[in-house]
Short mmCIF file of C-alpha atoms in Angstrom, two decimals:
data_model
loop_
_atom_site.label_atom_id
_atom_site.label_comp_id
_atom_site.label_asym_id
_atom_site.label_seq_id
_atom_site.Cartn_x
_atom_site.Cartn_y
_atom_site.Cartn_z
CA UNK S 291 11.66 -57.04 -2.15
CA UNK S 292 11.20 -58.85 -5.42
CA UNK S 293 9.98 -56.72 -8.25
CA UNK S 294 8.67 -59.72 -10.13
CA UNK S 295 9.28 -63.45 -10.21
CA UNK S 296 10.51 -63.66 -13.77
CA UNK S 297 10.61 -61.13 -16.57
CA UNK S 298 9.99 -61.79 -20.25
CA UNK S 299 12.46 -60.08 -22.53
CA UNK S 300 10.10 -57.23 -23.47
CA UNK S 301 9.25 -56.45 -19.83
CA UNK S 302 12.90 -56.66 -18.85
CA UNK S 303 13.77 -54.14 -21.54
CA UNK S 304 11.07 -51.75 -20.34
CA UNK S 305 12.36 -51.98 -16.78
CA UNK S 306 15.89 -51.31 -18.03
CA UNK S 307 14.62 -48.32 -20.03
CA UNK S 308 12.87 -46.93 -16.94
CA UNK S 309 15.97 -47.32 -14.80
CA UNK S 310 18.15 -45.75 -17.47
CA UNK S 311 15.84 -42.74 -17.60
CA UNK S 312 15.86 -42.53 -13.81
CA UNK S 313 19.65 -42.60 -13.88
CA UNK S 314 19.54 -39.53 -16.12
CA UNK S 315 17.14 -37.76 -13.76
CA UNK S 316 14.16 -38.18 -16.09
CA UNK S 317 11.85 -39.41 -13.34
CA UNK S 318 8.57 -38.43 -14.96
CA UNK S 319 9.36 -40.44 -18.08
CA UNK S 320 10.55 -43.38 -15.97
CA UNK S 321 7.33 -43.16 -13.96
CA UNK S 322 5.25 -43.47 -17.12
CA UNK S 323 6.91 -46.77 -17.92
CA UNK S 324 6.21 -48.06 -14.41
CA UNK S 325 2.60 -46.87 -14.76
CA UNK S 326 2.27 -49.06 -17.85
CA UNK S 327 3.91 -51.99 -16.09
CA UNK S 328 1.59 -51.58 -13.11
CA UNK S 329 -1.42 -51.53 -15.39
CA UNK S 330 -0.36 -54.94 -16.69
CA UNK S 331 0.70 -56.20 -13.23
CA UNK S 332 -1.49 -54.35 -10.67
CA UNK S 333 -0.45 -56.69 -7.83
CA UNK S 334 3.28 -56.09 -8.24
CA UNK S 335 4.54 -54.47 -5.06
CA UNK S 336 7.94 -54.05 -6.69
CA UNK S 337 6.60 -51.95 -9.56
CA UNK S 338 4.43 -49.98 -7.13
CA UNK S 339 7.43 -49.29 -4.89
CA UNK S 340 9.61 -48.09 -7.76
CA UNK S 341 6.77 -45.99 -9.14
CA UNK S 342 6.46 -44.38 -5.70
CA UNK S 343 10.19 -43.65 -5.63
CA UNK S 344 9.95 -42.09 -9.11
CA UNK S 345 7.01 -39.93 -7.98
CA UNK S 346 8.97 -38.62 -5.01
CA UNK S 347 12.07 -37.95 -7.13
CA UNK S 348 9.89 -36.04 -9.61
CA UNK S 349 8.54 -33.84 -6.79
CA UNK S 350 5.08 -35.42 -6.43
CA UNK S 351 5.07 -36.15 -2.70
CA UNK S 352 1.33 -36.87 -2.47
CA UNK S 353 1.50 -39.50 -5.23
CA UNK S 354 4.57 -41.08 -3.64
CA UNK S 355 2.75 -41.46 -0.31
CA UNK S 356 -0.28 -42.93 -2.07
CA UNK S 357 1.84 -45.51 -3.87
CA UNK S 358 4.19 -46.46 -1.05
CA UNK S 359 1.69 -46.77 1.80
CA UNK S 360 0.04 -50.03 0.62
CA UNK S 361 3.46 -51.56 -0.03
CA UNK S 362 4.57 -50.67 3.50
CA UNK S 363 1.40 -52.21 4.93
CA UNK S 364 2.62 -55.60 3.68
CA UNK S 365 6.31 -54.87 4.21
CA UNK S 366 6.39 -52.52 7.24
CA UNK S 367 10.11 -52.93 7.95
CA UNK S 368 11.36 -51.91 4.51
CA UNK S 369 13.84 -49.24 5.55
CA UNK S 370 14.39 -47.89 2.04
CA UNK S 371 10.70 -47.27 1.49
CA UNK S 372 10.28 -45.85 5.00
CA UNK S 373 12.96 -43.30 4.17
CA UNK S 374 11.30 -42.35 0.89
CA UNK S 375 7.81 -42.12 2.38
CA UNK S 376 9.16 -40.22 5.39
CA UNK S 377 10.80 -37.71 3.06
CA UNK S 378 7.59 -37.43 1.04
CA UNK S 379 5.51 -36.92 4.18
CA UNK S 380 7.85 -34.17 5.37
CA UNK S 381 7.63 -32.43 2.00
CA UNK S 382 3.84 -32.81 2.02
CA UNK S 383 3.53 -31.30 5.50
CA UNK S 384 2.71 -34.49 7.42
CA UNK S 385 5.37 -33.93 10.07
CA UNK S 386 4.06 -36.51 12.53
CA UNK S 387 4.00 -39.14 9.80
CA UNK S 388 7.49 -38.18 8.71
CA UNK S 389 8.76 -38.49 12.28
CA UNK S 390 7.12 -41.92 12.57
CA UNK S 391 8.72 -43.21 9.37
CA UNK S 392 12.16 -41.74 10.07
CA UNK S 393 12.17 -42.97 13.68
CA UNK S 394 11.20 -46.48 12.63
CA UNK S 395 13.88 -46.50 9.92
CA UNK S 396 16.53 -45.52 12.49
CA UNK S 397 15.27 -48.16 14.92
CA UNK S 398 15.37 -50.87 12.26
CA UNK S 399 18.73 -49.80 10.83
CA UNK S 400 20.74 -47.81 13.41
CA UNK S 401 23.81 -47.82 11.19
CA UNK S 402 22.06 -46.25 8.18
CA UNK S 403 23.32 -42.65 7.85
CA UNK S 404 20.50 -41.70 5.48
CA UNK S 405 17.92 -42.66 8.09
CA UNK S 406 19.72 -40.66 10.78
CA UNK S 407 20.01 -37.67 8.45
CA UNK S 408 16.30 -37.86 7.56
CA UNK S 409 15.26 -38.00 11.21
CA UNK S 410 17.58 -35.08 11.99
CA UNK S 411 16.13 -33.05 9.12
CA UNK S 412 12.55 -33.58 10.29
CA UNK S 413 13.49 -32.72 13.87
CA UNK S 414 15.31 -29.61 12.66
CA UNK S 415 12.18 -28.54 10.81
CA UNK S 416 10.29 -28.88 14.11
CA UNK S 417 12.92 -26.65 15.78
CA UNK S 418 13.99 -29.56 17.97
CA UNK S 419 17.59 -28.58 17.37
CA UNK S 420 19.28 -30.51 20.18
CA UNK S 421 17.78 -33.79 18.96
CA UNK S 422 18.51 -32.89 15.35
CA UNK S 423 22.19 -32.34 16.14
CA UNK S 424 22.37 -35.77 17.78
CA UNK S 425 20.94 -37.37 14.62
CA UNK S 426 23.20 -35.40 12.28
CA UNK S 427 26.13 -36.39 14.49
CA UNK S 428 25.17 -40.06 14.08
CA UNK S 429 25.00 -39.62 10.31
CA UNK S 430 28.46 -38.00 10.28
CA UNK S 431 29.97 -40.76 12.40
CA UNK S 432 28.65 -43.36 9.96
CA UNK S 433 29.62 -41.40 6.84
CA UNK S 434 32.32 -38.92 7.91
CA UNK S 435 33.05 -37.59 4.42
CA UNK S 436 29.45 -36.92 3.36
CA UNK S 437 29.35 -33.14 2.92
CA UNK S 438 25.56 -32.88 3.19
CA UNK S 439 25.67 -34.48 6.64
CA UNK S 440 28.54 -32.26 7.76
CA UNK S 441 26.74 -29.11 6.61
CA UNK S 442 23.52 -30.23 8.31
CA UNK S 443 25.41 -30.72 11.56
CA UNK S 444 26.97 -27.25 11.21
CA UNK S 445 23.52 -25.80 10.55
CA UNK S 446 22.30 -27.42 13.76
CA UNK S 447 25.18 -25.91 15.70
CA UNK S 448 24.30 -22.49 14.26
CA UNK S 449 20.65 -22.90 15.27
CA UNK S 450 21.83 -23.67 18.82
CA UNK S 451 24.29 -20.75 18.67
CA UNK S 452 27.16 -23.13 19.28
CA UNK S 453 29.32 -20.81 17.26
CA UNK S 454 32.71 -22.34 17.94
CA UNK S 455 31.56 -25.83 17.00
CA UNK S 456 29.97 -24.52 13.80
CA UNK S 457 33.06 -22.50 12.89
CA UNK S 458 35.44 -25.42 13.46
CA UNK S 459 33.29 -27.77 11.41
CA UNK S 460 32.74 -25.38 8.51
CA UNK S 461 36.41 -24.43 8.39
CA UNK S 462 37.27 -28.13 8.22
CA UNK S 463 34.83 -28.62 5.32
CA UNK S 464 36.32 -25.63 3.50
CA UNK S 465 39.90 -26.79 4.12
CA UNK S 466 39.10 -30.26 2.77
CA UNK S 467 37.70 -28.90 -0.48
CA UNK S 468 38.01 -25.11 -0.79
CA UNK S 469 36.98 -24.65 -4.40
CA UNK S 470 33.99 -26.91 -5.11
CA UNK S 471 31.06 -25.51 -3.13
CA UNK S 472 30.26 -21.99 -1.93
CA UNK S 473 27.73 -23.28 0.63
CA UNK S 474 30.11 -23.69 3.61
CA UNK S 475 31.56 -20.23 2.98
CA UNK S 476 28.05 -18.77 2.88
CA UNK S 477 27.00 -20.56 6.07
CA UNK S 478 30.08 -19.47 7.98
CA UNK S 479 29.81 -15.87 6.75
CA UNK S 480 26.16 -15.80 7.88
CA UNK S 481 27.22 -17.13 11.29
CA UNK S 482 29.82 -14.36 11.58
CA UNK S 483 27.24 -11.72 10.70
CA UNK S 484 24.78 -13.10 13.25
CA UNK S 485 27.51 -12.70 15.86
CA UNK S 486 28.20 -9.15 14.66
CA UNK S 487 31.61 -9.94 13.20
CA UNK S 488 31.29 -8.32 9.76
CA UNK S 489 35.05 -8.06 9.21
CA UNK S 490 35.39 -11.83 9.58
CA UNK S 491 32.55 -12.35 7.12
CA UNK S 492 34.18 -10.00 4.61
CA UNK S 493 37.58 -11.71 4.88
CA UNK S 494 36.03 -15.14 4.44
CA UNK S 495 33.95 -14.14 1.43
CA UNK S 496 36.87 -12.39 -0.24
CA UNK S 497 38.81 -15.64 0.14
CA UNK S 498 35.88 -17.46 -1.48
CA UNK S 499 36.19 -15.07 -4.40
CA UNK S 500 39.86 -15.92 -4.75
CA UNK S 501 38.81 -19.56 -4.97
CA UNK S 502 36.80 -18.72 -8.07
CA UNK S 503 33.23 -18.30 -6.84
CA UNK S 504 31.58 -15.57 -8.89
CA UNK S 505 27.87 -16.23 -9.30
CA UNK S 506 25.07 -13.86 -8.22
CA UNK S 507 24.55 -15.62 -4.90
CA UNK S 508 28.21 -15.06 -4.02
CA UNK S 509 28.20 -11.38 -4.93
CA UNK S 510 24.92 -10.75 -3.10
CA UNK S 511 26.24 -12.22 0.13
CA UNK S 512 29.52 -10.34 -0.32
CA UNK S 513 27.58 -7.10 -0.81
CA UNK S 514 25.57 -7.76 2.36
CA UNK S 515 28.78 -8.28 4.31
CA UNK S 516 30.29 -5.07 2.92
CA UNK S 517 27.13 -3.14 3.87
CA UNK S 518 27.25 -4.49 7.42
CA UNK S 519 30.96 -3.67 7.62
CA UNK S 520 30.14 -0.16 6.34
CA UNK S 521 32.34 -0.60 3.28
CA UNK S 522 29.82 0.99 0.96
CA UNK S 523 32.03 1.51 -2.10
CA UNK S 524 32.87 -2.18 -2.19
CA UNK S 525 29.19 -2.99 -1.61
CA UNK S 526 28.30 -0.97 -4.70
CA UNK S 527 30.74 -3.03 -6.79
CA UNK S 528 29.35 -6.29 -5.42
CA UNK S 529 25.69 -5.42 -6.06
CA UNK S 530 26.53 -4.14 -9.54
CA UNK S 531 28.01 -7.59 -10.20
CA UNK S 532 24.79 -9.23 -8.98
CA UNK S 533 22.73 -7.16 -11.39
CA UNK S 534 25.01 -7.90 -14.33
CA UNK S 535 24.39 -11.58 -13.70
CA UNK S 536 20.75 -11.25 -12.62
CA UNK S 537 19.27 -7.97 -13.93
CA UNK S 538 15.84 -8.53 -12.35
CA UNK S 539 17.09 -9.06 -8.78
CA UNK S 540 14.94 -6.59 -6.79
CA UNK S 541 16.79 -7.32 -3.55
CA UNK S 542 20.12 -6.31 -5.07
CA UNK S 543 18.58 -3.26 -6.77
CA UNK S 544 17.35 -1.89 -3.45
CA UNK S 545 20.62 -2.51 -1.66
CA UNK S 546 22.60 -1.00 -4.54
CA UNK S 547 20.47 2.14 -4.33
CA UNK S 548 21.11 2.25 -0.57
CA UNK S 549 24.85 1.78 -1.01
CA UNK S 550 24.98 4.53 -3.65
CA UNK S 551 22.97 6.89 -1.45
CA UNK S 552 20.18 7.08 -4.03
CA UNK S 553 16.65 7.79 -2.84
CA UNK S 554 13.75 5.69 -4.14
CA UNK S 555 10.07 5.87 -3.19
CA UNK S 556 9.96 2.50 -1.43
CA UNK S 557 11.62 -0.86 -1.07
CA UNK S 558 10.16 -3.37 -3.50
CA UNK S 559 7.78 -5.98 -2.16
CA UNK S 560 10.06 -8.79 -3.24
CA UNK S 561 12.95 -7.22 -1.30
CA UNK S 562 10.90 -6.99 1.88
CA UNK S 563 9.49 -10.50 1.48
CA UNK S 564 12.94 -12.02 0.92
CA UNK S 565 14.42 -10.06 3.82
CA UNK S 566 11.80 -11.02 6.37
CA UNK S 567 11.31 -14.59 5.19
CA UNK S 568 15.01 -15.07 5.98
CA UNK S 569 14.60 -13.46 9.41
CA UNK S 570 11.35 -15.13 10.49
CA UNK S 571 12.71 -17.97 12.65
CA UNK S 572 15.06 -15.75 14.66
CA UNK S 573 13.25 -12.43 14.39
CA UNK S 574 11.85 -12.13 17.92
CA UNK S 575 15.16 -13.11 19.51
CA UNK S 576 17.04 -10.73 17.19
CA UNK S 577 14.85 -7.83 18.23
CA UNK S 578 15.44 -8.59 21.90
CA UNK S 579 19.19 -8.40 21.21
CA UNK S 580 18.65 -5.04 19.50
CA UNK S 581 16.63 -3.75 22.48
CA UNK S 582 13.72 -3.09 20.12
CA UNK S 583 11.28 -0.75 21.88
CA UNK S 584 8.53 0.07 19.37
CA UNK S 585 5.81 -2.40 20.51
CA UNK S 586 6.24 -1.20 24.09
CA UNK S 587 6.07 2.42 22.95
CA UNK S 588 2.84 1.61 21.09
CA UNK S 589 1.37 0.12 24.27
CA UNK S 590 2.29 3.23 26.27
CA UNK S 591 0.72 5.48 23.65
CA UNK S 592 -2.50 3.43 23.72
CA UNK S 593 -2.65 3.69 27.50
CA UNK S 594 -2.24 7.49 27.32
CA UNK S 595 -4.89 7.81 24.63
CA UNK S 596 -7.46 5.52 26.20
CA UNK S 597 -7.27 5.85 30.00
CA UNK S 598 -10.55 3.97 30.44
CA UNK S 599 -9.14 0.86 28.74
CA UNK S 600 -7.44 -1.84 30.77
CA UNK S 601 -7.02 -5.58 31.23
CA UNK S 602 -9.42 -5.85 34.17
CA UNK S 603 -12.84 -7.39 33.38
CA UNK S 604 -14.73 -4.19 34.25
CA UNK S 605 -12.56 -1.93 32.06
CA UNK S 606 -13.22 -1.03 28.43
CA UNK S 607 -11.32 -2.73 25.60
CA UNK S 608 -9.95 -1.63 22.23
CA UNK S 609 -12.11 -1.71 19.12
CA UNK S 610 -11.25 -2.80 15.59
CA UNK S 611 -7.49 -2.71 14.87
CA UNK S 612 -5.39 -3.02 11.69
CA UNK S 613 -1.73 -3.93 12.29
CA UNK S 614 0.26 -3.01 9.17
CA UNK S 615 3.51 -4.94 8.78
CA UNK S 616 2.57 -7.16 11.70
CA UNK S 617 5.72 -9.29 11.39
CA UNK S 618 5.77 -12.02 14.01
CA UNK S 619 2.90 -10.44 15.94
CA UNK S 620 4.76 -8.46 18.60
CA UNK S 621 2.23 -5.61 18.59
CA UNK S 622 -0.56 -8.14 19.01
CA UNK S 623 1.27 -9.58 21.99
CA UNK S 624 1.65 -6.25 23.82
CA UNK S 625 -2.02 -5.41 23.24
CA UNK S 626 -3.42 -8.89 23.79
CA UNK S 627 -4.86 -8.25 27.26
CA UNK S 628 -6.81 -5.15 26.19
CA UNK S 629 -8.19 -6.37 22.85
CA UNK S 630 -11.94 -6.21 22.61
CA UNK S 631 -12.69 -7.21 19.09
CA UNK S 632 -11.24 -7.60 15.64
CA UNK S 633 -7.46 -7.53 15.10
CA UNK S 634 -6.22 -7.87 11.52
CA UNK S 635 -2.53 -8.30 10.71
CA UNK S 636 -0.91 -7.75 7.30
CA UNK S 637 2.65 -8.58 6.30
CA UNK S 638 4.39 -9.25 3.00
CA UNK S 639 6.37 -12.19 4.43
CA UNK S 640 4.48 -15.48 4.56
CA UNK S 641 6.93 -16.83 7.10
CA UNK S 642 6.39 -13.84 9.38
CA UNK S 643 2.62 -14.31 9.08
CA UNK S 644 3.04 -17.96 10.05
CA UNK S 645 4.85 -16.86 13.21
CA UNK S 646 1.99 -14.47 14.01
CA UNK S 647 -0.49 -17.28 13.46
CA UNK S 648 1.30 -19.39 16.06
CA UNK S 649 0.56 -16.75 18.70
CA UNK S 650 -3.22 -17.17 18.16
CA UNK S 651 -3.96 -13.50 18.86
CA UNK S 652 -5.04 -12.14 15.48
CA UNK S 653 -8.59 -12.48 14.16
CA UNK S 654 -7.32 -12.41 10.58
CA UNK S 655 -3.88 -12.52 8.97
CA UNK S 656 -3.09 -11.62 5.37
CA UNK S 657 0.12 -12.11 3.40
CA UNK S 658 0.28 -9.13 1.06
CA UNK S 659 1.84 -5.75 0.37
CA UNK S 660 0.29 -3.28 2.82
CA UNK S 661 -0.40 -0.74 0.06
CA UNK S 662 -2.38 -3.31 -1.90
CA UNK S 663 -4.41 -4.20 1.19
CA UNK S 664 -5.12 -0.55 1.97
CA UNK S 665 -6.30 0.05 -1.59
CA UNK S 666 -8.49 -3.07 -1.75
CA UNK S 667 -9.77 -3.54 1.79
CA UNK S 668 -13.29 -2.14 2.37
CA UNK S 669 -13.19 -2.37 6.19
CA UNK S 670 -12.88 0.52 8.65
CA UNK S 671 -10.96 0.53 11.91
CA UNK S 672 -10.77 2.36 15.20
CA UNK S 673 -6.98 2.05 15.33
CA UNK S 674 -4.30 1.50 12.67
CA UNK S 675 -0.77 0.66 13.81
CA UNK S 676 2.44 0.56 11.74
CA UNK S 677 5.36 -0.35 13.98
CA UNK S 678 8.77 -0.21 12.28
CA UNK S 679 7.19 -0.38 8.83
CA UNK S 680 7.77 3.01 7.20
CA UNK S 681 11.53 2.48 7.22
CA UNK S 682 10.81 0.49 4.03
CA UNK S 683 8.93 3.38 2.40
CA UNK S 684 10.27 6.73 1.28
CA UNK S 685 7.22 8.64 0.04
CA UNK S 686 4.50 8.60 2.73
CA UNK S 687 1.76 10.95 1.46
CA UNK S 688 -0.26 8.31 -0.42
CA UNK S 689 0.19 5.73 2.32
CA UNK S 690 -1.16 8.15 4.91
CA UNK S 691 -4.15 8.97 2.69
CA UNK S 692 -4.92 5.27 2.29
CA UNK S 693 -4.73 4.78 6.06
CA UNK S 694 -7.02 7.77 6.63
CA UNK S 695 -9.61 6.24 4.30
CA UNK S 696 -9.84 3.18 6.58
CA UNK S 697 -10.25 4.98 9.90
CA UNK S 698 -13.59 5.49 11.58
CA UNK S 699 -14.55 8.92 12.89
CA UNK S 700 -11.90 10.05 15.39
CA UNK S 701 -9.94 6.89 14.64
CA UNK S 702 -6.28 6.79 15.64
CA UNK S 703 -3.10 6.14 13.68
CA UNK S 704 0.04 5.14 15.62
CA UNK S 705 3.34 4.54 13.83
CA UNK S 706 7.09 4.88 14.07
CA UNK S 707 9.70 6.29 11.69
CA UNK S 708 13.46 6.62 11.82
CA UNK S 709 14.53 10.26 11.69
CA UNK S 710 16.44 12.18 9.08
CA UNK S 711 18.07 15.43 10.28
CA UNK S 712 15.94 18.53 9.69
CA UNK S 713 18.87 20.31 8.03
CA UNK S 714 19.28 17.53 5.45
CA UNK S 715 18.63 18.50 1.83
CA UNK S 716 16.02 15.77 1.31
CA UNK S 717 12.91 15.13 3.34
CA UNK S 718 13.70 11.43 3.36
CA UNK S 719 16.82 9.43 2.58
CA UNK S 720 17.75 5.80 2.01
CA UNK S 721 20.56 4.91 4.40
CA UNK S 722 23.34 2.43 3.71
CA UNK S 723 21.44 -0.03 5.92
CA UNK S 724 18.71 0.01 3.22
CA UNK S 725 16.19 1.67 5.56
CA UNK S 726 14.46 4.99 4.95
CA UNK S 727 14.76 7.91 7.36
CA UNK S 728 12.26 10.79 7.39
CA UNK S 729 12.38 14.36 8.57
CA UNK S 730 9.92 15.24 11.33
CA UNK S 731 8.59 18.20 9.35
CA UNK S 732 7.94 15.96 6.33
CA UNK S 733 5.97 13.49 8.46
CA UNK S 734 3.91 16.33 9.97
CA UNK S 735 3.11 17.85 6.55
CA UNK S 736 2.18 14.47 5.05
CA UNK S 737 -0.20 13.75 7.94
CA UNK S 738 -1.97 17.08 7.63
CA UNK S 739 -2.31 16.69 3.85
CA UNK S 740 -3.83 13.24 4.38
CA UNK S 741 -6.49 14.52 6.77
CA UNK S 742 -5.00 13.89 10.20
CA UNK S 743 -4.63 16.03 13.27
CA UNK S 744 -1.47 15.30 15.22
CA UNK S 745 -1.94 14.23 18.82
CA UNK S 746 1.72 13.79 19.72
CA UNK S 747 5.13 13.16 18.20
CA UNK S 748 7.58 11.67 20.66
CA UNK S 749 11.33 11.54 19.95
CA UNK S 750 12.49 8.06 20.96
CA UNK S 751 15.38 5.62 20.62
CA UNK S 752 13.70 2.82 18.68
CA UNK S 753 16.41 0.15 18.98
CA UNK S 754 20.16 -0.32 19.06
CA UNK S 755 22.34 -0.93 16.00
CA UNK S 756 25.97 -1.94 16.53
CA UNK S 757 25.87 -0.44 20.00
CA UNK S 758 24.40 2.93 18.95
CA UNK S 759 20.79 4.03 19.40
CA UNK S 760 18.59 4.41 16.32
CA UNK S 761 16.75 7.71 16.72
CA UNK S 762 13.16 7.92 15.63
CA UNK S 763 9.65 9.19 16.24
CA UNK S 764 6.59 7.56 17.76
CA UNK S 765 3.64 9.38 16.18
CA UNK S 766 -0.02 9.46 17.26
CA UNK S 767 -2.55 11.11 14.93
CA UNK S 768 -6.36 11.36 14.85
CA UNK S 769 -8.49 11.18 11.74
CA UNK S 770 -9.77 14.70 11.20
CA UNK S 771 -13.47 15.23 10.59
CA UNK S 772 -12.92 15.89 6.89
CA UNK S 773 -10.10 14.64 4.66
CA UNK S 774 -7.72 17.25 3.37
#
């Protein structure tokens, strides 16, 4: 594409200035120069194209699409602009448009690794992992030393749980250049932890440390590996290093407290959000692997409480429900055939809420801290459920009082907790896994103080953790006639 037929010396200098600024990463400033040039030459497709590329590089995807689309109408086979607009569309959320642009770019230029990588990235974002791996493989074959393509291919293998292929590829990347980038170490360590090989993750990350990596991201991942490997003293040292480098890191603060055996009132909202945002895509599958039982236990409790309710058309249905810490919507799923009205889900993780939204079961979903919602929400409910939520809270009295305030007369509260031994010195503790455990007597006292009568407390195995059952309680309580 020609930017212009012939440039006068002043215009040529301005173009050179814009490109020099772009070369320094100053895309906004470069864009301003192209804006001025476009104002003088509004029909210049070349200026418009470069302005669009500057907009995308500066992070303005919508403006890039606006600028590039008319150019591509007259030059529809411009692979470079298809790649830029496809990237901008993906960033802007137009996935279908991004797939169209990336697919056309690959068709027009099959040997362009950037086009293959772009198409793979869009497919990966759609969770079409098999197709994404094929595209990343094409990009690697065309540019075998490009680290970004190699890491994308390894990421695809991990998504498909092709662990051996991912391990071989990441080890090769590390062997080629062991001291430049921490990313392949971090990816491989995460893969080891997903496979429940914490000792391998620890050994790998310690080797990364010997290579000179020492930023907060490194120490945080090392601390996580030590926690999983139950090397708590080393975890303390790692999280202390994180906080020296990044004093405001709430995630590291919570895990440091857990590793030290300190008891806090609750996990911070930012810790929970970061934790569950990272889990969202694999959460349901992960819980199946852990034999997670709480949603099923909730369903059984509901059936015991409400014998007249059932899925048949002539049976009664549940009333208004609030699902605290709804996660990916598993409680909504197990109750879906007996819902009769409003179901509201609340979770601090936006990515978890998005997964719940995909299930199309909830009447309303809110991304927020559950305490904030309980304190601000004016609605009342027949049933409040908190499945596997209070393991992120130590002190429960105020939470229970807030729940009681939202229950209708004779409303029901169903929740689970992990148990702390009755002979322990503290009524609740923060375990090295960064989850709170509560004594049964403490839970009972907190419920009574909040204005509940206890229907039943069932001792249950909630899930498995490294082959051992996690002991807990499934609690059913009624709102008493008057608050205590």
